[in-house]
PDB file of C-alpha atoms in Angstrom:
ATOM      1  CA  UNK A  28       0.000   0.000   0.000  1.00 54.00           C
ATOM      2  CA  UNK A  29       1.458   3.252  -1.096  1.00 68.00           C
ATOM      3  CA  UNK A  30       0.920   6.487   0.573  1.00 79.00           C
ATOM      4  CA  UNK A  31      -0.404   9.443  -1.279  1.00 78.00           C
ATOM      5  CA  UNK A  32       1.849  12.462  -1.439  1.00 80.00           C
ATOM      6  CA  UNK A  33       0.906  15.241   0.976  1.00 78.00           C
ATOM      7  CA  UNK A  34      -1.321  17.954  -0.361  1.00 82.00           C
ATOM      8  CA  UNK A  35      -0.011  21.448  -0.830  1.00 79.00           C
ATOM      9  CA  UNK A  36      -2.008  22.527   2.228  1.00 80.00           C
ATOM     10  CA  UNK A  37      -0.253  19.916   4.334  1.00 80.00           C
ATOM     11  CA  UNK A  38       3.155  21.009   2.971  1.00 80.00           C
ATOM     12  CA  UNK A  39       2.289  24.651   3.717  1.00 80.00           C
ATOM     13  CA  UNK A  40       1.265  23.784   7.282  1.00 81.00           C
ATOM     14  CA  UNK A  41       4.457  21.798   7.849  1.00 83.00           C
ATOM     15  CA  UNK A  42       6.720  24.477   6.358  1.00 84.00           C
ATOM     16  CA  UNK A  43       4.927  27.199   8.344  1.00 83.00           C
ATOM     17  CA  UNK A  44       5.464  25.181  11.508  1.00 83.00           C
ATOM     18  CA  UNK A  45       9.154  24.736  10.656  1.00 85.00           C
ATOM     19  CA  UNK A  46       9.569  28.492  10.063  1.00 85.00           C
ATOM     20  CA  UNK A  47       7.791  29.326  13.332  1.00 87.00           C
ATOM     21  CA  UNK A  48       9.868  26.763  15.208  1.00 87.00           C
ATOM     22  CA  UNK A  49      13.131  28.071  13.720  1.00 87.00           C
ATOM     23  CA  UNK A  50      12.157  31.650  14.592  1.00 88.00           C
ATOM     24  CA  UNK A  51      11.381  30.566  18.139  1.00 88.00           C
ATOM     25  CA  UNK A  52      14.758  28.810  18.409  1.00 89.00           C
ATOM     26  CA  UNK A  53      16.501  31.908  17.018  1.00 87.00           C
ATOM     27  CA  UNK A  54      14.622  34.120  19.485  1.00 87.00           C
ATOM     28  CA  UNK A  55      15.617  31.908  22.414  1.00 90.00           C
ATOM     29  CA  UNK A  56      19.250  31.903  21.221  1.00 89.00           C
ATOM     30  CA  UNK A  57      19.143  35.692  20.921  1.00 89.00           C
ATOM     31  CA  UNK A  58      17.736  36.065  24.438  1.00 88.00           C
ATOM     32  CA  UNK A  59      20.365  33.724  25.858  1.00 87.00           C
ATOM     33  CA  UNK A  60      23.205  35.524  24.078  1.00 87.00           C
ATOM     34  CA  UNK A  61      21.884  38.922  25.175  1.00 85.00           C
ATOM     35  CA  UNK A  62      21.716  37.701  28.759  1.00 84.00           C
ATOM     36  CA  UNK A  63      25.296  36.408  28.693  1.00 82.00           C
ATOM     37  CA  UNK A  64      26.567  39.525  26.928  1.00 80.00           C
ATOM     38  CA  UNK A  65      24.796  41.737  29.443  1.00 78.00           C
ATOM     39  CA  UNK A  66      26.128  39.789  32.418  1.00 79.00           C
ATOM     40  CA  UNK A  67      29.644  39.505  31.050  1.00 76.00           C
ATOM     41  CA  UNK A  68      29.834  43.032  29.677  1.00 78.00           C
ATOM     42  CA  UNK A  69      28.263  44.474  32.808  1.00 75.00           C
ATOM     43  CA  UNK A  70      31.032  42.884  34.863  1.00 80.00           C
ATOM     44  CA  UNK A  71      33.709  43.970  32.401  1.00 80.00           C
ATOM     45  CA  UNK A  72      32.314  47.485  32.156  1.00 80.00           C
ATOM     46  CA  UNK A  73      32.204  47.714  35.958  1.00 81.00           C
ATOM     47  CA  UNK A  74      35.859  46.634  36.177  1.00 85.00           C
ATOM     48  CA  UNK A  75      36.848  49.054  33.438  1.00 86.00           C
ATOM     49  CA  UNK A  76      34.951  51.877  35.133  1.00 87.00           C
ATOM     50  CA  UNK A  77      36.747  51.234  38.435  1.00 89.00           C
ATOM     51  CA  UNK A  78      40.114  51.151  36.654  1.00 91.00           C
ATOM     52  CA  UNK A  79      39.318  54.452  34.956  1.00 91.00           C
ATOM     53  CA  UNK A  80      38.317  56.022  38.280  1.00 90.00           C
ATOM     54  CA  UNK A  81      41.604  54.901  39.858  1.00 89.00           C
ATOM     55  CA  UNK A  82      43.622  56.248  36.930  1.00 90.00           C
ATOM     56  CA  UNK A  83      41.699  59.517  37.028  1.00 89.00           C
ATOM     57  CA  UNK A  84      42.460  59.940  40.739  1.00 88.00           C
ATOM     58  CA  UNK A  85      46.120  59.267  40.034  1.00 89.00           C
ATOM     59  CA  UNK A  86      46.144  61.759  37.173  1.00 88.00           C
ATOM     60  CA  UNK A  87      44.446  64.399  39.307  1.00 88.00           C
ATOM     61  CA  UNK A  88      47.197  63.982  41.883  1.00 86.00           C
ATOM     62  CA  UNK A  89      49.858  64.194  39.180  1.00 88.00           C
ATOM     63  CA  UNK A  90      48.273  67.296  37.664  1.00 89.00           C
ATOM     64  CA  UNK A  91      48.110  68.981  41.073  1.00 89.00           C
ATOM     65  CA  UNK A  92      51.793  68.215  41.586  1.00 91.00           C
ATOM     66  CA  UNK A  93      52.649  69.534  38.122  1.00 90.00           C
ATOM     67  CA  UNK A  94      50.702  72.743  38.756  1.00 91.00           C
ATOM     68  CA  UNK A  95      52.535  73.195  42.049  1.00 92.00           C
ATOM     69  CA  UNK A  96      55.896  72.677  40.316  1.00 92.00           C
ATOM     70  CA  UNK A  97      54.956  75.109  37.540  1.00 91.00           C
ATOM     71  CA  UNK A  98      53.966  77.762  40.086  1.00 92.00           C
ATOM     72  CA  UNK A  99      57.233  77.293  41.951  1.00 93.00           C
ATOM     73  CA  UNK A 100      59.158  77.475  38.673  1.00 91.00           C
ATOM     74  CA  UNK A 101      57.293  80.618  37.667  1.00 93.00           C
ATOM     75  CA  UNK A 102      58.094  82.182  41.028  1.00 93.00           C
ATOM     76  CA  UNK A 103      61.781  81.313  40.589  1.00 93.00           C
ATOM     77  CA  UNK A 104      61.748  82.776  37.071  1.00 92.00           C
ATOM     78  CA  UNK A 105      60.199  86.019  38.352  1.00 93.00           C
ATOM     79  CA  UNK A 106      62.844  86.239  41.074  1.00 94.00           C
ATOM     80  CA  UNK A 107      65.558  85.573  38.489  1.00 92.00           C
ATOM     81  CA  UNK A 108      64.160  88.278  36.217  1.00 94.00           C
ATOM     82  CA  UNK A 109      64.140  90.698  39.125  1.00 94.00           C
ATOM     83  CA  UNK A 110      67.793  89.880  39.843  1.00 94.00           C
ATOM     84  CA  UNK A 111      68.664  90.342  36.163  1.00 94.00           C
ATOM     85  CA  UNK A 112      66.957  93.762  36.131  1.00 95.00           C
ATOM     86  CA  UNK A 113      68.851  94.787  39.254  1.00 95.00           C
ATOM     87  CA  UNK A 114      72.107  93.540  37.725  1.00 94.00           C
ATOM     88  CA  UNK A 115      71.432  95.465  34.519  1.00 95.00           C
ATOM     89  CA  UNK A 116      70.695  98.610  36.517  1.00 95.00           C
ATOM     90  CA  UNK A 117      73.990  98.206  38.395  1.00 95.00           C
ATOM     91  CA  UNK A 118      75.827  97.595  35.100  1.00 96.00           C
ATOM     92  CA  UNK A 119      74.278 100.744  33.614  1.00 95.00           C
ATOM     93  CA  UNK A 120      75.376 102.767  36.625  1.00 95.00           C
ATOM     94  CA  UNK A 121      78.884 101.303  36.395  1.00 95.00           C
ATOM     95  CA  UNK A 122      79.015 102.053  32.653  1.00 96.00           C
ATOM     96  CA  UNK A 123      77.947 105.654  33.332  1.00 95.00           C
ATOM     97  CA  UNK A 124      80.661 105.921  35.988  1.00 94.00           C
ATOM     98  CA  UNK A 125      83.251 104.392  33.609  1.00 94.00           C
ATOM     99  CA  UNK A 126      82.171 106.740  30.802  1.00 94.00           C
ATOM    100  CA  UNK A 127      82.330 109.740  33.138  1.00 94.00           C
ATOM    101  CA  UNK A 128      85.796 108.653  34.322  1.00 95.00           C
ATOM    102  CA  UNK A 129      86.886 108.112  30.707  1.00 95.00           C
ATOM    103  CA  UNK A 130      85.576 111.564  29.733  1.00 93.00           C
ATOM    104  CA  UNK A 131      87.458 113.050  32.665  1.00 94.00           C
ATOM    105  CA  UNK A 132      90.643 111.159  31.674  1.00 93.00           C
ATOM    106  CA  UNK A 133      90.275 112.246  28.049  1.00 92.00           C
ATOM    107  CA  UNK A 134      89.795 115.870  29.149  1.00 92.00           C
ATOM    108  CA  UNK A 135      92.872 115.661  31.388  1.00 92.00           C
ATOM    109  CA  UNK A 136      94.955 114.136  28.587  1.00 90.00           C
ATOM    110  CA  UNK A 137      93.745 116.762  26.158  1.00 88.00           C
ATOM    111  CA  UNK A 138      94.598 119.541  28.625  1.00 87.00           C
ATOM    112  CA  UNK A 139      98.074 118.078  29.168  1.00 87.00           C
ATOM    113  CA  UNK A 140      98.634 117.721  25.448  1.00 85.00           C
ATOM    114  CA  UNK A 141      97.514 121.287  24.833  1.00 83.00           C
ATOM    115  CA  UNK A 142      99.776 122.630  27.594  1.00 82.00           C
ATOM    116  CA  UNK A 143     102.710 120.684  26.173  1.00 79.00           C
ATOM    117  CA  UNK A 144     102.036 121.986  22.688  1.00 78.00           C
ATOM    118  CA  UNK A 145     101.296 125.430  24.020  1.00 71.00           C
ATOM    119  CA  UNK A 146      97.880 126.008  22.566  1.00 61.00           C
ATOM    120  CA  UNK A 147      94.215 125.424  23.491  1.00 55.00           C
ATOM    121  CA  UNK A 148      90.950 124.826  21.682  1.00 57.00           C
ATOM    122  CA  UNK A 149      89.205 127.326  23.898  1.00 54.00           C
TER     123      UNK A 149
END
């Protein structure tokens, strides 16, 4: 006794059932993977977040130290500039004194030369 082939309605019902079943399996797989991703990533993200917080605290401390060093360096530079200005002022005064002394020496030499030669410019 041979069986009759299934009708197209029976094939449609079977194929619809297979599609629905495969979609259900895919949905379950998706839910399972989302759950594991969420659990795993949540843990990893939490660890990463804590690491970032620790690094940020460390960087804040470093930045505060750098700012302190920069302020101290700036203060030293200002003091150095002040010393340089004072030194330049002293050098200017010394140069004026040297120039005045040189003018006086030149005048004395000129007077001596004029007396020796017996004449004067004025």
